[in-house]
PDB file of C-alpha atoms and ligand atoms in Angstrom:
ATOM      1  CA  MET A  14     -25.462   6.461  15.964  1.00 95.00           C
ATOM      2  CA  LYS A  15     -23.190   8.289  18.658  1.00 98.00           C
ATOM      3  CA  LEU A  16     -19.481   8.783  18.177  1.00 98.00           C
ATOM      4  CA  ILE A  17     -17.154   9.302  21.314  1.00 98.00           C
ATOM      5  CA  ARG A  18     -13.711  10.424  20.439  1.00 98.00           C
ATOM      6  CA  THR A  19     -10.885   9.762  22.773  1.00 98.00           C
ATOM      7  CA  GLU A  20      -7.215  10.629  23.045  1.00 98.00           C
ATOM      8  CA  ASN A  21      -5.803   7.237  23.041  1.00 98.00           C
ATOM      9  CA  TYR A  22      -6.320   3.627  23.806  1.00 98.00           C
ATOM     10  CA  GLU A  23      -6.621   3.844  27.545  1.00 98.00           C
ATOM     11  CA  ALA A  24      -9.269   6.841  27.241  1.00 98.00           C
ATOM     12  CA  MET A  25     -11.252   4.539  25.048  1.00 99.00           C
ATOM     13  CA  SER A  26     -11.113   1.815  27.645  1.00 99.00           C
ATOM     14  CA  LEU A  27     -11.862   4.087  30.282  1.00 98.00           C
ATOM     15  CA  GLU A  28     -14.896   5.556  28.493  1.00 98.00           C
ATOM     16  CA  ALA A  29     -16.494   1.922  27.951  1.00 98.00           C
ATOM     17  CA  GLY A  30     -15.676   1.117  31.256  1.00 98.00           C
ATOM     18  CA  LYS A  31     -17.544   3.678  32.771  1.00 98.00           C
ATOM     19  CA  ILE A  32     -20.531   2.970  30.607  1.00 98.00           C
ATOM     20  CA  ILE A  33     -20.574  -0.475  31.532  1.00 98.00           C
ATOM     21  CA  VAL A  34     -20.148  -0.224  35.230  1.00 98.00           C
ATOM     22  CA  ASP A  35     -23.324   2.348  35.007  1.00 98.00           C
ATOM     23  CA  LYS A  36     -25.266  -0.069  33.417  1.00 98.00           C
ATOM     24  CA  ILE A  37     -24.627  -2.975  35.797  1.00 98.00           C
ATOM     25  CA  ARG A  38     -25.185  -0.575  38.646  1.00 97.00           C
ATOM     26  CA  SER A  39     -28.723   0.171  37.496  1.00 97.00           C
ATOM     27  CA  ASN A  40     -29.377  -3.580  36.206  1.00 98.00           C
ATOM     28  CA  PRO A  41     -27.132  -5.829  38.292  1.00 98.00           C
ATOM     29  CA  SER A  42     -28.372  -8.977  36.530  1.00 98.00           C
ATOM     30  CA  LEU A  43     -27.489  -7.377  33.032  1.00 98.00           C
ATOM     31  CA  THR A  44     -26.427  -9.821  30.208  1.00 98.00           C
ATOM     32  CA  LEU A  45     -23.302  -8.535  28.563  1.00 98.00           C
ATOM     33  CA  GLY A  46     -22.083  -9.616  25.057  1.00 98.00           C
ATOM     34  CA  LEU A  47     -18.164  -9.686  25.044  1.00 98.00           C
ATOM     35  CA  ALA A  48     -15.629  -9.609  22.583  1.00 98.00           C
ATOM     36  CA  THR A  49     -11.788 -11.326  22.581  1.00 97.00           C
ATOM     37  CA  GLY A  50      -8.870  -9.549  20.733  1.00 94.00           C
ATOM     38  CA  SER A  51      -6.913  -6.607  21.517  1.00 95.00           C
ATOM     39  CA  THR A  52      -9.179  -4.090  21.621  1.00 98.00           C
ATOM     40  CA  PRO A  53     -11.182  -4.939  24.959  1.00 98.00           C
ATOM     41  CA  LYS A  54      -7.943  -5.922  27.101  1.00 98.00           C
ATOM     42  CA  GLY A  55      -7.757  -2.399  28.451  1.00 98.00           C
ATOM     43  CA  LEU A  56     -11.523  -2.408  29.029  1.00 99.00           C
ATOM     44  CA  TYR A  57     -11.669  -5.603  30.834  1.00 99.00           C
ATOM     45  CA  LYS A  58      -8.298  -4.144  32.950  1.00 98.00           C
ATOM     46  CA  TYR A  59     -10.595  -1.466  34.097  1.00 98.00           C
ATOM     47  CA  LEU A  60     -13.469  -3.312  34.989  1.00 98.00           C
ATOM     48  CA  ILE A  61     -11.157  -5.724  37.134  1.00 98.00           C
ATOM     49  CA  LYS A  62      -9.757  -2.487  38.835  1.00 98.00           C
ATOM     50  CA  GLU A  63     -13.158  -1.150  39.126  1.00 98.00           C
ATOM     51  CA  HIS A  64     -14.575  -3.956  40.623  1.00 98.00           C
ATOM     52  CA  GLN A  65     -11.488  -4.467  43.075  1.00 98.00           C
ATOM     53  CA  GLU A  66     -11.413  -0.765  44.185  1.00 98.00           C
ATOM     54  CA  ASN A  67     -15.338   0.041  44.290  1.00 98.00           C
ATOM     55  CA  GLY A  68     -16.829  -3.291  44.763  1.00 97.00           C
ATOM     56  CA  THR A  69     -19.000  -3.417  41.969  1.00 98.00           C
ATOM     57  CA  SER A  70     -20.683  -6.794  41.571  1.00 98.00           C
ATOM     58  CA  TYR A  71     -21.036  -9.351  38.887  1.00 98.00           C
ATOM     59  CA  LYS A  72     -22.565 -12.011  40.825  1.00 98.00           C
ATOM     60  CA  GLN A  73     -25.865 -11.473  38.866  1.00 98.00           C
ATOM     61  CA  VAL A  74     -24.506 -10.565  35.721  1.00 98.00           C
ATOM     62  CA  LYS A  75     -24.668 -13.049  32.675  1.00 98.00           C
ATOM     63  CA  SER A  76     -22.457 -13.099  29.687  1.00 98.00           C
ATOM     64  CA  VAL A  77     -22.056 -14.292  26.049  1.00 98.00           C
ATOM     65  CA  ASN A  78     -19.189 -14.068  24.021  1.00 98.00           C
ATOM     66  CA  LEU A  79     -19.263 -13.586  20.280  1.00 98.00           C
ATOM     67  CA  ASP A  80     -17.063 -16.184  19.113  1.00 98.00           C
ATOM     68  CA  GLU A  81     -14.546 -19.221  19.392  1.00 98.00           C
ATOM     69  CA  TYR A  82     -12.204 -21.146  17.335  1.00 97.00           C
ATOM     70  CA  SER A  83     -13.363 -24.613  16.334  1.00 96.00           C
ATOM     71  CA  GLY A  84     -11.230 -27.387  17.473  1.00 94.00           C
ATOM     72  CA  LEU A  85      -9.585 -25.829  20.433  1.00 95.00           C
ATOM     73  CA  GLN A  86     -10.520 -27.362  23.803  1.00 95.00           C
ATOM     74  CA  ALA A  87     -11.420 -24.728  26.623  1.00 95.00           C
ATOM     75  CA  HIS A  88      -8.207 -24.927  28.251  1.00 96.00           C
ATOM     76  CA  ASP A  89      -5.975 -24.583  25.377  1.00 95.00           C
ATOM     77  CA  PRO A  90      -4.407 -20.964  25.478  1.00 95.00           C
ATOM     78  CA  ASN A  91      -4.973 -19.795  22.188  1.00 95.00           C
ATOM     79  CA  SER A  92      -9.002 -20.531  22.977  1.00 97.00           C
ATOM     80  CA  TYR A  93     -11.134 -17.457  23.939  1.00 97.00           C
ATOM     81  CA  HIS A  94     -12.652 -19.521  26.894  1.00 98.00           C
ATOM     82  CA  TYR A  95      -8.575 -19.229  27.909  1.00 98.00           C
ATOM     83  CA  PHE A  96      -8.621 -15.520  26.900  1.00 97.00           C
ATOM     84  CA  MET A  97     -11.866 -14.667  28.758  1.00 98.00           C
ATOM     85  CA  ARG A  98     -10.801 -16.241  32.022  1.00 98.00           C
ATOM     86  CA  GLN A  99      -7.569 -14.886  31.979  1.00 98.00           C
ATOM     87  CA  ASN A 100      -8.399 -11.463  31.136  1.00 98.00           C
ATOM     88  CA  LEU A 101     -11.505 -11.132  33.156  1.00 98.00           C
ATOM     89  CA  PHE A 102     -13.640 -13.852  34.468  1.00 98.00           C
ATOM     90  CA  ASN A 103     -11.099 -15.050  36.793  1.00 98.00           C
ATOM     91  CA  HIS A 104     -10.788 -11.569  38.582  1.00 98.00           C
ATOM     92  CA  LEU A 105     -14.450 -10.912  38.966  1.00 98.00           C
ATOM     93  CA  ASP A 106     -17.110 -12.399  41.047  1.00 98.00           C
ATOM     94  CA  ILE A 107     -19.159 -13.383  37.990  1.00 98.00           C
ATOM     95  CA  SER A 108     -20.416 -17.094  38.073  1.00 98.00           C
ATOM     96  CA  GLU A 109     -18.618 -19.347  35.914  1.00 95.00           C
ATOM     97  CA  TYR A 110     -21.933 -21.045  35.057  1.00 97.00           C
ATOM     98  CA  GLU A 111     -23.182 -17.662  34.161  1.00 98.00           C
ATOM     99  CA  THR A 112     -20.270 -17.159  31.386  1.00 98.00           C
ATOM    100  CA  HIS A 113     -21.308 -18.298  27.967  1.00 98.00           C
ATOM    101  CA  ILE A 114     -18.803 -19.034  25.019  1.00 98.00           C
ATOM    102  CA  PRO A 115     -19.769 -21.144  22.226  1.00 98.00           C
ATOM    103  CA  ASN A 116     -18.268 -24.649  22.351  1.00 98.00           C
ATOM    104  CA  GLY A 117     -15.348 -24.955  19.564  1.00 97.00           C
ATOM    105  CA  ALA A 118     -14.671 -28.270  20.546  1.00 97.00           C
ATOM    106  CA  ALA A 119     -18.178 -29.619  20.394  1.00 97.00           C
ATOM    107  CA  ARG A 120     -18.713 -32.810  18.314  1.00 95.00           C
ATOM    108  CA  ASP A 121     -21.585 -31.441  16.330  1.00 97.00           C
ATOM    109  CA  LEU A 122     -20.639 -27.758  15.777  1.00 97.00           C
ATOM    110  CA  GLU A 123     -24.123 -27.528  13.879  1.00 97.00           C
ATOM    111  CA  GLN A 124     -25.840 -28.657  16.658  1.00 98.00           C
ATOM    112  CA  GLU A 125     -23.771 -25.922  19.123  1.00 98.00           C
ATOM    113  CA  CYS A 126     -24.758 -23.171  16.700  1.00 98.00           C
ATOM    114  CA  ILE A 127     -28.371 -24.020  17.406  1.00 98.00           C
ATOM    115  CA  ARG A 128     -27.964 -24.306  21.385  1.00 98.00           C
ATOM    116  CA  TYR A 129     -25.914 -21.384  21.629  1.00 98.00           C
ATOM    117  CA  GLU A 130     -28.661 -19.419  19.520  1.00 98.00           C
ATOM    118  CA  GLN A 131     -31.309 -21.025  21.888  1.00 98.00           C
ATOM    119  CA  LEU A 132     -29.438 -20.229  24.890  1.00 98.00           C
ATOM    120  CA  ILE A 133     -28.891 -15.897  24.157  1.00 98.00           C
ATOM    121  CA  GLN A 134     -32.748 -16.570  23.797  1.00 97.00           C
ATOM    122  CA  GLU A 135     -33.135 -18.179  26.965  1.00 98.00           C
ATOM    123  CA  LEU A 136     -31.328 -15.503  28.519  1.00 98.00           C
ATOM    124  CA  GLY A 137     -33.536 -13.079  27.173  1.00 98.00           C
ATOM    125  CA  GLY A 138     -31.199 -11.366  24.740  1.00 98.00           C
ATOM    126  CA  VAL A 139     -28.080  -9.309  25.063  1.00 98.00           C
ATOM    127  CA  ASP A 140     -28.486  -5.880  27.102  1.00 98.00           C
ATOM    128  CA  LEU A 141     -24.912  -4.839  25.915  1.00 98.00           C
ATOM    129  CA  GLN A 142     -22.852  -6.077  23.224  1.00 99.00           C
ATOM    130  CA  ILE A 143     -19.031  -5.162  23.198  1.00 98.00           C
ATOM    131  CA  LEU A 144     -17.718  -5.412  19.545  1.00 99.00           C
ATOM    132  CA  GLY A 145     -14.251  -4.676  18.252  1.00 98.00           C
ATOM    133  CA  ILE A 146     -13.954  -4.598  14.273  1.00 98.00           C
ATOM    134  CA  GLY A 147     -11.540  -6.146  11.711  1.00 94.00           C
ATOM    135  CA  GLN A 148      -9.530  -4.531   9.313  1.00 93.00           C
ATOM    136  CA  ASN A 149     -11.700  -5.917   6.565  1.00 92.00           C
ATOM    137  CA  GLY A 150     -14.916  -4.797   8.686  1.00 96.00           C
ATOM    138  CA  HIS A 151     -15.603  -8.023  10.155  1.00 95.00           C
ATOM    139  CA  ILE A 152     -17.562  -8.305  13.635  1.00 98.00           C
ATOM    140  CA  GLY A 153     -17.307 -11.300  15.543  1.00 97.00           C
ATOM    141  CA  PHE A 154     -16.128 -13.787  13.189  1.00 95.00           C
ATOM    142  CA  ASN A 155     -18.345 -12.645  10.380  1.00 96.00           C
ATOM    143  CA  GLU A 156     -16.333 -11.959   7.368  1.00 92.00           C
ATOM    144  CA  PRO A 157     -16.987 -10.062   4.389  1.00 94.00           C
ATOM    145  CA  GLY A 158     -20.175 -11.425   2.636  1.00 96.00           C
ATOM    146  CA  THR A 159     -21.965 -12.897   5.405  1.00 96.00           C
ATOM    147  CA  PRO A 160     -25.635 -12.665   5.093  1.00 98.00           C
ATOM    148  CA  PHE A 161     -26.813  -9.644   7.366  1.00 98.00           C
ATOM    149  CA  SER A 162     -29.817 -12.235   7.971  1.00 98.00           C
ATOM    150  CA  SER A 163     -27.264 -14.865   9.628  1.00 98.00           C
ATOM    151  CA  ARG A 164     -27.332 -16.531  13.034  1.00 98.00           C
ATOM    152  CA  THR A 165     -24.912 -18.142  15.191  1.00 98.00           C
ATOM    153  CA  HIS A 166     -23.090 -20.222  12.513  1.00 98.00           C
ATOM    154  CA  ILE A 167     -19.566 -21.950  11.480  1.00 98.00           C
ATOM    155  CA  VAL A 168     -17.151 -19.800   9.241  1.00 96.00           C
ATOM    156  CA  THR A 169     -14.557 -20.439   7.286  1.00 93.00           C
ATOM    157  CA  LEU A 170     -11.976 -17.836   8.500  1.00 90.00           C
ATOM    158  CA  ALA A 171     -10.468 -15.136   5.987  1.00 86.00           C
ATOM    159  CA  GLU A 172      -7.034 -15.471   5.290  1.00 91.00           C
ATOM    160  CA  ASN A 173      -6.179 -12.121   6.613  1.00 86.00           C
ATOM    161  CA  THR A 174      -7.934 -12.578   9.954  1.00 86.00           C
ATOM    162  CA  ARG A 175      -5.895 -15.733  10.230  1.00 93.00           C
ATOM    163  CA  GLU A 176      -2.844 -13.712   9.656  1.00 92.00           C
ATOM    164  CA  ALA A 177      -3.704 -10.999  12.046  1.00 87.00           C
ATOM    165  CA  ASN A 178      -4.720 -13.646  14.400  1.00 89.00           C
ATOM    166  CA  SER A 179      -1.463 -15.403  14.199  1.00 92.00           C
ATOM    167  CA  ARG A 180       0.542 -13.158  16.292  1.00 90.00           C
ATOM    168  CA  PHE A 181      -1.146 -15.178  19.243  1.00 88.00           C
ATOM    169  CA  PHE A 182      -0.129 -18.216  18.170  1.00 93.00           C
ATOM    170  CA  ASN A 183       3.408 -19.934  17.493  1.00 93.00           C
ATOM    171  CA  SER A 184       2.861 -19.979  13.416  1.00 94.00           C
ATOM    172  CA  LEU A 185       0.195 -19.228  10.888  1.00 96.00           C
ATOM    173  CA  ALA A 186      -0.232 -23.215  10.516  1.00 95.00           C
ATOM    174  CA  GLU A 187      -1.630 -23.417  14.092  1.00 94.00           C
ATOM    175  CA  VAL A 188      -4.672 -20.874  13.697  1.00 95.00           C
ATOM    176  CA  PRO A 189      -7.583 -22.492  13.232  1.00 96.00           C
ATOM    177  CA  THR A 190      -9.216 -22.513  10.058  1.00 95.00           C
ATOM    178  CA  HIS A 191     -12.807 -22.547  10.878  1.00 96.00           C
ATOM    179  CA  ALA A 192     -14.856 -20.759  14.147  1.00 97.00           C
ATOM    180  CA  ILE A 193     -18.199 -20.582  15.540  1.00 98.00           C
ATOM    181  CA  THR A 194     -19.440 -16.931  15.506  1.00 98.00           C
ATOM    182  CA  MET A 195     -22.980 -15.442  16.528  1.00 98.00           C
ATOM    183  CA  GLY A 196     -24.461 -13.928  13.224  1.00 98.00           C
ATOM    184  CA  ILE A 197     -24.975 -10.489  12.196  1.00 98.00           C
ATOM    185  CA  ALA A 198     -28.881 -10.847  13.118  1.00 98.00           C
ATOM    186  CA  SER A 199     -28.179 -12.117  16.233  1.00 98.00           C
ATOM    187  CA  ILE A 200     -25.487  -9.389  17.044  1.00 98.00           C
ATOM    188  CA  LEU A 201     -28.055  -6.983  15.771  1.00 98.00           C
ATOM    189  CA  ASP A 202     -30.857  -8.455  18.269  1.00 98.00           C
ATOM    190  CA  SER A 203     -28.719  -6.553  21.276  1.00 98.00           C
ATOM    191  CA  ARG A 204     -30.520  -3.856  22.844  1.00 98.00           C
ATOM    192  CA  GLU A 205     -27.304  -1.616  22.841  1.00 98.00           C
ATOM    193  CA  ILE A 206     -24.086  -2.064  20.850  1.00 98.00           C
ATOM    194  CA  LEU A 207     -20.635  -0.470  22.095  1.00 98.00           C
ATOM    195  CA  LEU A 208     -18.167  -0.527  19.159  1.00 99.00           C
ATOM    196  CA  LEU A 209     -14.686   0.184  19.973  1.00 99.00           C
ATOM    197  CA  VAL A 210     -11.877   1.033  17.508  1.00 99.00           C
ATOM    198  CA  SER A 211      -8.311   2.013  18.445  1.00 98.00           C
ATOM    199  CA  GLY A 212      -5.296   2.431  16.515  1.00 98.00           C
ATOM    200  CA  GLU A 213      -4.131   3.651  12.761  1.00 98.00           C
ATOM    201  CA  LYS A 214      -4.285  -0.007  11.847  1.00 97.00           C
ATOM    202  CA  LYS A 215      -8.110   0.291  12.311  1.00 98.00           C
ATOM    203  CA  ALA A 216      -8.258   3.882  10.590  1.00 98.00           C
ATOM    204  CA  GLU A 217      -9.453   2.640   7.222  1.00 98.00           C
ATOM    205  CA  ALA A 218     -12.012   0.310   8.502  1.00 98.00           C
ATOM    206  CA  LEU A 219     -13.341   2.975  10.590  1.00 98.00           C
ATOM    207  CA  LEU A 220     -13.671   5.473   7.889  1.00 98.00           C
ATOM    208  CA  LYS A 221     -15.573   2.756   5.519  1.00 98.00           C
ATOM    209  CA  PHE A 222     -17.816   2.340   8.537  1.00 98.00           C
ATOM    210  CA  MET A 223     -18.621   5.864   9.229  1.00 97.00           C
ATOM    211  CA  ASN A 224     -18.723   7.079   5.360  1.00 97.00           C
ATOM    212  CA  GLY A 225     -19.248   3.749   3.218  1.00 97.00           C
ATOM    213  CA  GLU A 226     -22.446   2.084   2.155  1.00 98.00           C
ATOM    214  CA  ILE A 227     -24.340  -0.606   3.998  1.00 98.00           C
ATOM    215  CA  SER A 228     -23.308  -3.565   2.294  1.00 98.00           C
ATOM    216  CA  GLU A 229     -22.587  -7.330   3.219  1.00 98.00           C
ATOM    217  CA  ASP A 230     -19.221  -6.681   1.831  1.00 98.00           C
ATOM    218  CA  PHE A 231     -18.504  -4.820   4.818  1.00 98.00           C
ATOM    219  CA  PRO A 232     -20.309  -6.754   7.789  1.00 98.00           C
ATOM    220  CA  ALA A 233     -19.681  -3.825  10.312  1.00 98.00           C
ATOM    221  CA  SER A 234     -22.053  -1.665   8.061  1.00 98.00           C
ATOM    222  CA  ALA A 235     -25.158  -3.590   9.428  1.00 98.00           C
ATOM    223  CA  LEU A 236     -24.746  -1.626  12.721  1.00 98.00           C
ATOM    224  CA  LYS A 237     -26.155   1.338  10.640  1.00 97.00           C
ATOM    225  CA  HIS A 238     -29.535  -0.268  10.819  1.00 94.00           C
ATOM    226  CA  HIS A 239     -29.284  -0.516  14.744  1.00 98.00           C
ATOM    227  CA  GLN A 240     -31.084   2.009  17.048  1.00 97.00           C
ATOM    228  CA  ASN A 241     -28.615   2.309  19.723  1.00 98.00           C
ATOM    229  CA  VAL A 242     -24.790   2.176  18.599  1.00 98.00           C
ATOM    230  CA  THR A 243     -22.137   4.038  20.357  1.00 98.00           C
ATOM    231  CA  VAL A 244     -18.821   4.296  18.703  1.00 98.00           C
ATOM    232  CA  ILE A 245     -15.986   4.815  20.991  1.00 99.00           C
ATOM    233  CA  ALA A 246     -12.791   5.510  18.998  1.00 98.00           C
ATOM    234  CA  ASP A 247      -9.326   6.761  19.654  1.00 98.00           C
ATOM    235  CA  LYS A 248      -7.320   9.526  17.778  1.00 98.00           C
ATOM    236  CA  ASP A 249      -5.571   7.265  15.863  1.00 98.00           C
ATOM    237  CA  ALA A 250      -8.347   5.189  14.628  1.00 98.00           C
ATOM    238  CA  LEU A 251     -10.168   8.576  13.636  1.00 98.00           C
ATOM    239  CA  LYS A 252      -7.439   9.672  11.526  1.00 97.00           C
ATOM    240  CA  TYR A 253      -9.343   9.874   8.489  1.00 98.00           C
ATOM    241  CA  ILE A 254     -12.466  11.376   9.995  1.00 93.00           C
TER     242      ILE A 254
HETATM  243  C1  F6R B 318     -13.204 -11.247  18.887  1.00 58.29           C
HETATM  244  C2  F6R B 318     -14.156 -10.439  17.420  1.00 58.29           C
HETATM  245  C3  F6R B 318     -13.226  -9.951  16.511  1.00 58.29           C
HETATM  246  C4  F6R B 318     -12.481  -9.084  16.860  1.00 58.29           C
HETATM  247  C5  F6R B 318     -11.727  -8.226  15.774  1.00 58.29           C
HETATM  248  C6  F6R B 318     -10.821  -7.182  16.419  1.00 58.29           C
HETATM  249  O1  F6R B 318     -14.158 -12.033  19.679  1.00 58.29           O
HETATM  250  O2  F6R B 318     -15.116 -11.310  17.448  1.00 58.29           O
HETATM  251  O3  F6R B 318     -14.197  -9.714  15.328  1.00 58.29           O
HETATM  252  O4  F6R B 318     -13.079  -8.111  17.705  1.00 58.29           O
HETATM  253  O5  F6R B 318     -11.294  -9.153  15.089  1.00 58.29           O
HETATM  254  O6  F6R B 318      -9.925  -7.662  16.944  1.00 58.29           O
HETATM  255  P1  F6R B 318      -8.562  -7.149  17.812  1.00 58.29           P
HETATM  256  O7  F6R B 318      -9.176  -6.433  18.753  1.00 58.29           O
HETATM  257  O8  F6R B 318      -7.657  -7.754  18.091  1.00 58.29           O
HETATM  258  O9  F6R B 318      -8.107  -5.842  16.553  1.00 58.29           O
END
C-alpha cells in the first residue's frame, strides 16, 4: 500500500486528479469507479477544470458508481445520479450512456443488483476505483459486518451513516433507510484503488485503517488484501499517524 501525504484537501484533490488524468491519457477508454460524498468533490472540480483547460477527453471513458440510495429517482436532488451529473458528468464530454450508477428506483432491487454486477463484468471490470471512507470504516455503503465476499447488494444503512448524510437532506427522517452498493468483493476486483481521506473527522478511521487488524467489523480493512491501493490523505486526517 502506498501513502501520499498532502498538506490539505485541495492538495489531496490535486494529487488524485493528476493520477486520474495520467491514466486517461495513457488509456482513453478507461473504466473509472466513482464515489459520491464530500471527499471527491474537489477531485471532480479539478477534473472539470483540467478538461476545460487542457481538453483531456472522456469520450471513450466509462464509469461505474459505487452506490445509490433506494427509493430515490434519478432526478431527485438527493440521489447520487443527480450528484454525479451536477458535480462531474454535465461538465465533461463523457457519454451519458457510459456512466453507470445502480438504479435505486428499480422495481426489483434484487434483480438490479444482479444486473449491476453483470454490467461491471461486461465492461471488463474497473480499472481505477476512487473511494472515500466512512467514520465507521465503511466503503461504498458496506457497513461494519458486511462479508468481504459480498457482491452488489441491498443494504440497511447504519444510523450513524444516515446521520452523517442527513446534512444533505431537510431532515434525518428524509434520509433513505436502504441503498444499493457494490460489495466488498466487487470493489476488490478493481485493478487499482485510490482511497481519499480528508479532515480531522476521519483521523480515527484512518488510524484504524493503517494500524488496525483486518476484520469485517471495519470494512475498509479489506483493502489490505488488494495489491494496488494508494491512500491520499491530508494532514488533518493523518493527525494520529
Ligand atoms: C459514496 C460512498 C461513501 C463515502 C463515505 C465518505 O459513494 O460510497 O462510502 O465515500 O461515506 O463520505 P464523505 O466523503 O461525504 O465523507
